[in-house]
Amino acid sequence: MAQPLARLAILLSGRGSNMLALAEAVRTGTLRGLAEIAVVFSNDPAAPGLTAAAALGLPTASLASHGRKRVAFDEEVVEILNKYDINYVLLAGYMRVLSPAFVRAFAGRILNIHPADTHQHQGLHAYEWAFANQLAETKITVHLVDEGLDTGPILAQRVVNLRGAATLAEVQRRGLAVEHVLYAETLRDLLVDSLPAS
Ligand code: GAR
């Protein structure tokens, strides 16, 4: 019998290129037949990624985090997400540190993509860091989210060759090309591994 599709919540704060790559993977690629996007959520109602998701016909939700206390805000977000019967939460450029209560609500089921090796760099501006330090390569990381900042168990890493990348834009272009493939592939492997043996 076919397995039910894993229901994904994708959380973003900005542009949404990772959300678009995941949506494409669900529609025609790596995640087809394995997952569906239950909701795209943003803490910024004006996020371009939210508009892009709506244009694809995906369910969207938002709640402005500006000026809100972290714990109370996150409690409301959990309430919103709970309406969508979520199996996995995928952070895709969601520029907020999650409160412990949020992490516990979806324990072991929250993934993040970080544009560096999380053992070497945490937080914001990872491509700027790689460019400023003239790194020959950086590593895109997909990891499970725990209560720390980019400290959760690593699920997958992939090297980005930065040799000859003369501008920050080129560093980002090369990195994002890897991000857009790695996130879907890592989730696919996780979902396939969690299927009952037939
Ligand atoms: C991506 O590069 C993602 O890895 C990064 O934000 C960007 C979002 O782009 N996330 C972090 O830096 C998390 N610490 P997108 O909105 O186009 O997916």
Short mmCIF file of C-alpha atoms and ligand atoms in Angstrom, two decimals:
data_model
loop_
_atom_site.label_atom_id
_atom_site.label_comp_id
_atom_site.label_asym_id
_atom_site.label_seq_id
_atom_site.Cartn_x
_atom_site.Cartn_y
_atom_site.Cartn_z
CA MET A 1 0.00 0.00 0.00
CA ALA A 2 1.25 3.51 -0.75
CA GLN A 3 2.62 5.37 2.25
CA PRO A 4 0.90 8.61 3.27
CA LEU A 5 2.83 11.68 2.16
CA ALA A 6 4.91 13.40 4.84
CA ARG A 7 3.34 16.78 5.53
CA LEU A 8 5.88 19.60 5.49
CA ALA A 9 5.78 23.07 6.99
CA ILE A 10 8.37 25.33 5.35
CA LEU A 11 9.33 28.36 7.43
CA LEU A 12 11.03 31.34 5.79
CA SER A 13 11.75 34.99 6.43
CA GLY A 14 12.83 36.30 3.04
CA ARG A 15 13.40 35.41 -0.59
CA GLY A 16 12.38 31.76 -0.47
CA SER A 17 14.67 30.19 -3.06
CA ASN A 18 15.05 27.05 -0.90
CA MET A 19 11.27 26.86 -0.51
CA LEU A 20 10.92 27.03 -4.30
CA ALA A 21 13.51 24.28 -4.76
CA LEU A 22 11.68 22.08 -2.22
CA ALA A 23 8.36 22.78 -3.92
CA GLU A 24 9.82 21.72 -7.25
CA ALA A 25 11.28 18.58 -5.67
CA VAL A 26 7.83 17.72 -4.29
CA ARG A 27 6.11 18.43 -7.62
CA THR A 28 8.40 16.72 -10.09
CA GLY A 29 11.64 15.61 -8.49
CA THR A 30 13.40 14.12 -5.53
CA LEU A 31 10.45 14.29 -3.09
CA ARG A 32 7.68 13.31 -5.45
CA GLY A 33 5.45 10.67 -3.89
CA LEU A 34 7.14 11.11 -0.51
CA ALA A 35 6.04 14.51 0.78
CA GLU A 36 3.58 17.33 0.35
CA ILE A 37 3.80 20.95 1.44
CA ALA A 38 1.12 21.51 4.06
CA VAL A 39 1.95 25.17 4.67
CA VAL A 40 4.56 27.82 3.98
CA PHE A 41 4.85 30.06 7.03
CA SER A 42 6.66 33.34 7.54
CA ASN A 43 7.33 35.58 10.51
CA ASP A 44 7.19 38.47 8.03
CA PRO A 45 3.85 38.88 6.25
CA ALA A 46 5.67 40.84 3.50
CA ALA A 47 8.32 38.18 2.81
CA PRO A 48 8.78 37.70 -0.96
CA GLY A 49 8.97 33.94 -0.36
CA LEU A 50 5.41 33.97 0.95
CA THR A 51 4.17 35.68 -2.21
CA ALA A 52 6.10 33.17 -4.31
CA ALA A 53 4.51 30.26 -2.40
CA ALA A 54 1.02 31.68 -2.85
CA ALA A 55 1.69 32.11 -6.57
CA LEU A 56 2.37 28.36 -6.74
CA GLY A 57 -0.96 27.72 -5.06
CA LEU A 58 0.62 26.52 -1.81
CA PRO A 59 -1.17 27.16 1.50
CA THR A 60 0.47 30.08 3.32
CA ALA A 61 0.29 31.56 6.80
CA SER A 62 2.12 34.37 8.55
CA LEU A 63 2.41 36.11 11.87
CA ALA A 64 4.53 39.23 12.32
CA SER A 65 7.30 38.64 14.84
CA HIS A 66 8.41 42.27 14.93
CA GLY A 67 8.24 43.59 18.49
CA ARG A 68 7.06 40.26 19.91
CA LYS A 69 8.60 38.33 22.79
CA ARG A 70 10.15 35.07 21.54
CA VAL A 71 8.31 32.59 23.74
CA ALA A 72 4.81 34.04 23.26
CA PHE A 73 5.39 34.41 19.52
CA ASP A 74 6.62 30.84 19.15
CA GLU A 75 3.64 29.50 21.11
CA GLU A 76 1.35 31.13 18.59
CA VAL A 77 3.35 29.75 15.68
CA VAL A 78 3.08 26.23 17.12
CA GLU A 79 -0.69 26.72 17.38
CA ILE A 80 -0.84 27.80 13.75
CA LEU A 81 1.30 24.90 12.54
CA ASN A 82 -0.71 22.40 14.57
CA LYS A 83 -3.73 23.23 12.40
CA TYR A 84 -1.89 21.73 9.43
CA ASP A 85 -1.10 18.29 10.86
CA ILE A 86 2.64 18.63 10.27
CA ASN A 87 5.17 15.80 10.17
CA TYR A 88 8.32 17.86 9.50
CA VAL A 89 9.24 21.51 9.91
CA LEU A 90 11.83 22.75 7.41
CA LEU A 91 13.60 26.00 8.19
CA ALA A 92 14.49 27.64 4.89
CA GLY A 93 16.04 31.01 5.61
CA TYR A 94 13.91 31.39 8.76
CA MET A 95 15.91 34.04 10.55
CA ARG A 96 14.84 33.33 14.09
CA VAL A 97 16.27 31.33 16.95
CA LEU A 98 13.57 28.92 18.07
CA SER A 99 12.48 28.85 21.70
CA PRO A 100 12.87 25.54 23.59
CA ALA A 101 9.07 25.11 23.65
CA PHE A 102 8.95 25.30 19.84
CA VAL A 103 11.79 22.80 19.48
CA ARG A 104 10.06 20.43 21.91
CA ALA A 105 6.74 20.69 20.06
CA PHE A 106 8.38 19.16 16.97
CA ALA A 107 11.27 17.36 18.64
CA GLY A 108 13.50 15.52 16.17
CA ARG A 109 11.34 16.71 13.26
CA ILE A 110 12.81 20.17 12.60
CA LEU A 111 15.45 20.52 9.88
CA ASN A 112 17.57 23.52 8.99
CA ILE A 113 19.85 24.33 6.09
CA HIS A 114 22.92 26.36 6.98
CA PRO A 115 25.24 27.77 4.31
CA ALA A 116 28.44 26.71 6.11
CA ASP A 117 29.87 23.90 8.20
CA THR A 118 28.00 24.37 11.48
CA HIS A 119 31.12 23.26 13.36
CA GLN A 120 32.94 26.28 11.92
CA HIS A 121 30.29 28.95 11.58
CA GLN A 122 26.92 29.56 13.25
CA GLY A 123 24.27 32.21 12.81
CA LEU A 124 23.93 34.79 10.07
CA HIS A 125 26.11 35.89 7.13
CA ALA A 126 27.85 32.58 6.40
CA TYR A 127 28.57 33.42 2.75
CA GLU A 128 29.98 36.82 3.77
CA TRP A 129 32.21 34.95 6.26
CA ALA A 130 33.42 32.51 3.59
CA PHE A 131 34.10 35.34 1.14
CA ALA A 132 35.84 37.59 3.67
CA ASN A 133 38.11 34.72 4.70
CA GLN A 134 38.78 33.76 1.08
CA LEU A 135 37.92 30.14 1.77
CA ALA A 136 38.78 27.71 -1.03
CA GLU A 137 35.65 25.79 -0.16
CA THR A 138 32.72 25.88 2.21
CA LYS A 139 30.28 23.20 3.27
CA ILE A 140 26.52 23.40 3.11
CA THR A 141 24.99 21.68 6.14
CA VAL A 142 21.55 20.20 6.71
CA HIS A 143 20.98 19.41 10.37
CA LEU A 144 18.32 18.60 12.90
CA VAL A 145 17.45 21.56 15.09
CA ASP A 146 17.97 21.36 18.82
CA GLU A 147 17.78 24.12 21.41
CA GLY A 148 21.15 25.68 20.49
CA LEU A 149 22.13 27.94 17.59
CA ASP A 150 23.10 25.65 14.69
CA THR A 151 24.24 22.92 17.11
CA GLY A 152 21.92 20.04 16.18
CA PRO A 153 23.03 16.67 14.74
CA ILE A 154 24.27 16.95 11.15
CA LEU A 155 22.29 14.95 8.60
CA ALA A 156 24.31 15.84 5.49
CA GLN A 157 27.04 18.15 4.26
CA ARG A 158 28.20 18.96 0.74
CA VAL A 159 31.29 20.86 -0.32
CA VAL A 160 31.04 24.01 -2.44
CA ASN A 161 34.16 24.81 -4.44
CA LEU A 162 34.85 28.54 -4.02
CA ARG A 163 38.17 28.70 -5.90
CA GLY A 164 38.13 31.60 -8.32
CA ALA A 165 34.91 33.06 -6.91
CA ALA A 166 35.78 36.74 -7.18
CA THR A 167 32.62 38.27 -5.75
CA LEU A 168 30.23 37.61 -2.90
CA ALA A 169 27.47 37.16 -5.47
CA GLU A 170 29.45 34.33 -7.09
CA VAL A 171 30.03 32.69 -3.69
CA GLN A 172 26.29 32.84 -3.03
CA ARG A 173 25.40 31.60 -6.50
CA ARG A 174 27.59 28.51 -6.13
CA GLY A 175 26.40 27.87 -2.58
CA LEU A 176 22.70 28.22 -3.32
CA ALA A 177 23.00 25.83 -6.27
CA VAL A 178 24.21 23.19 -3.79
CA GLU A 179 21.63 24.14 -1.14
CA HIS A 180 18.77 23.69 -3.58
CA VAL A 181 19.77 20.09 -4.32
CA LEU A 182 21.05 19.01 -0.89
CA TYR A 183 17.98 19.98 1.15
CA ALA A 184 15.57 17.86 -0.89
CA GLU A 185 17.99 14.92 -1.13
CA THR A 186 18.61 14.91 2.62
CA LEU A 187 14.90 14.99 3.38
CA ARG A 188 14.29 12.21 0.86
CA ASP A 189 16.90 10.02 2.58
CA LEU A 190 15.35 10.74 5.98
CA LEU A 191 11.86 9.90 4.74
CA VAL A 192 12.92 6.75 2.93
CA ASP A 193 14.83 5.56 6.02
CA SER A 194 11.74 6.08 8.16
CA LEU A 195 9.48 3.98 5.92
CA PRO A 196 8.50 0.63 7.41
CA ALA A 197 10.29 -2.29 5.75
CA SER A 198 7.98 -3.96 3.24
C1 GAR B 1 19.98 30.49 2.51
O1 GAR B 1 21.31 30.69 2.04
C2 GAR B 1 19.99 29.70 3.81
O2 GAR B 1 20.95 28.68 3.84
C3 GAR B 1 20.31 30.79 4.78
O3 GAR B 1 19.52 31.86 4.37
C4 GAR B 1 19.38 31.83 2.97
C5 GAR B 1 17.91 31.92 2.63
O4 GAR B 1 17.74 32.03 1.24
N1 GAR B 1 20.06 30.40 6.13
C6 GAR B 1 20.82 30.78 7.16
O5 GAR B 1 21.77 31.54 7.06
C7 GAR B 1 20.41 30.20 8.51
N2 GAR B 1 21.42 30.45 9.48
P1 GAR B 1 16.34 31.68 0.56
O6 GAR B 1 15.29 32.54 1.28
O7 GAR B 1 16.50 32.11 -0.85
O8 GAR B 1 16.09 30.22 0.73
#
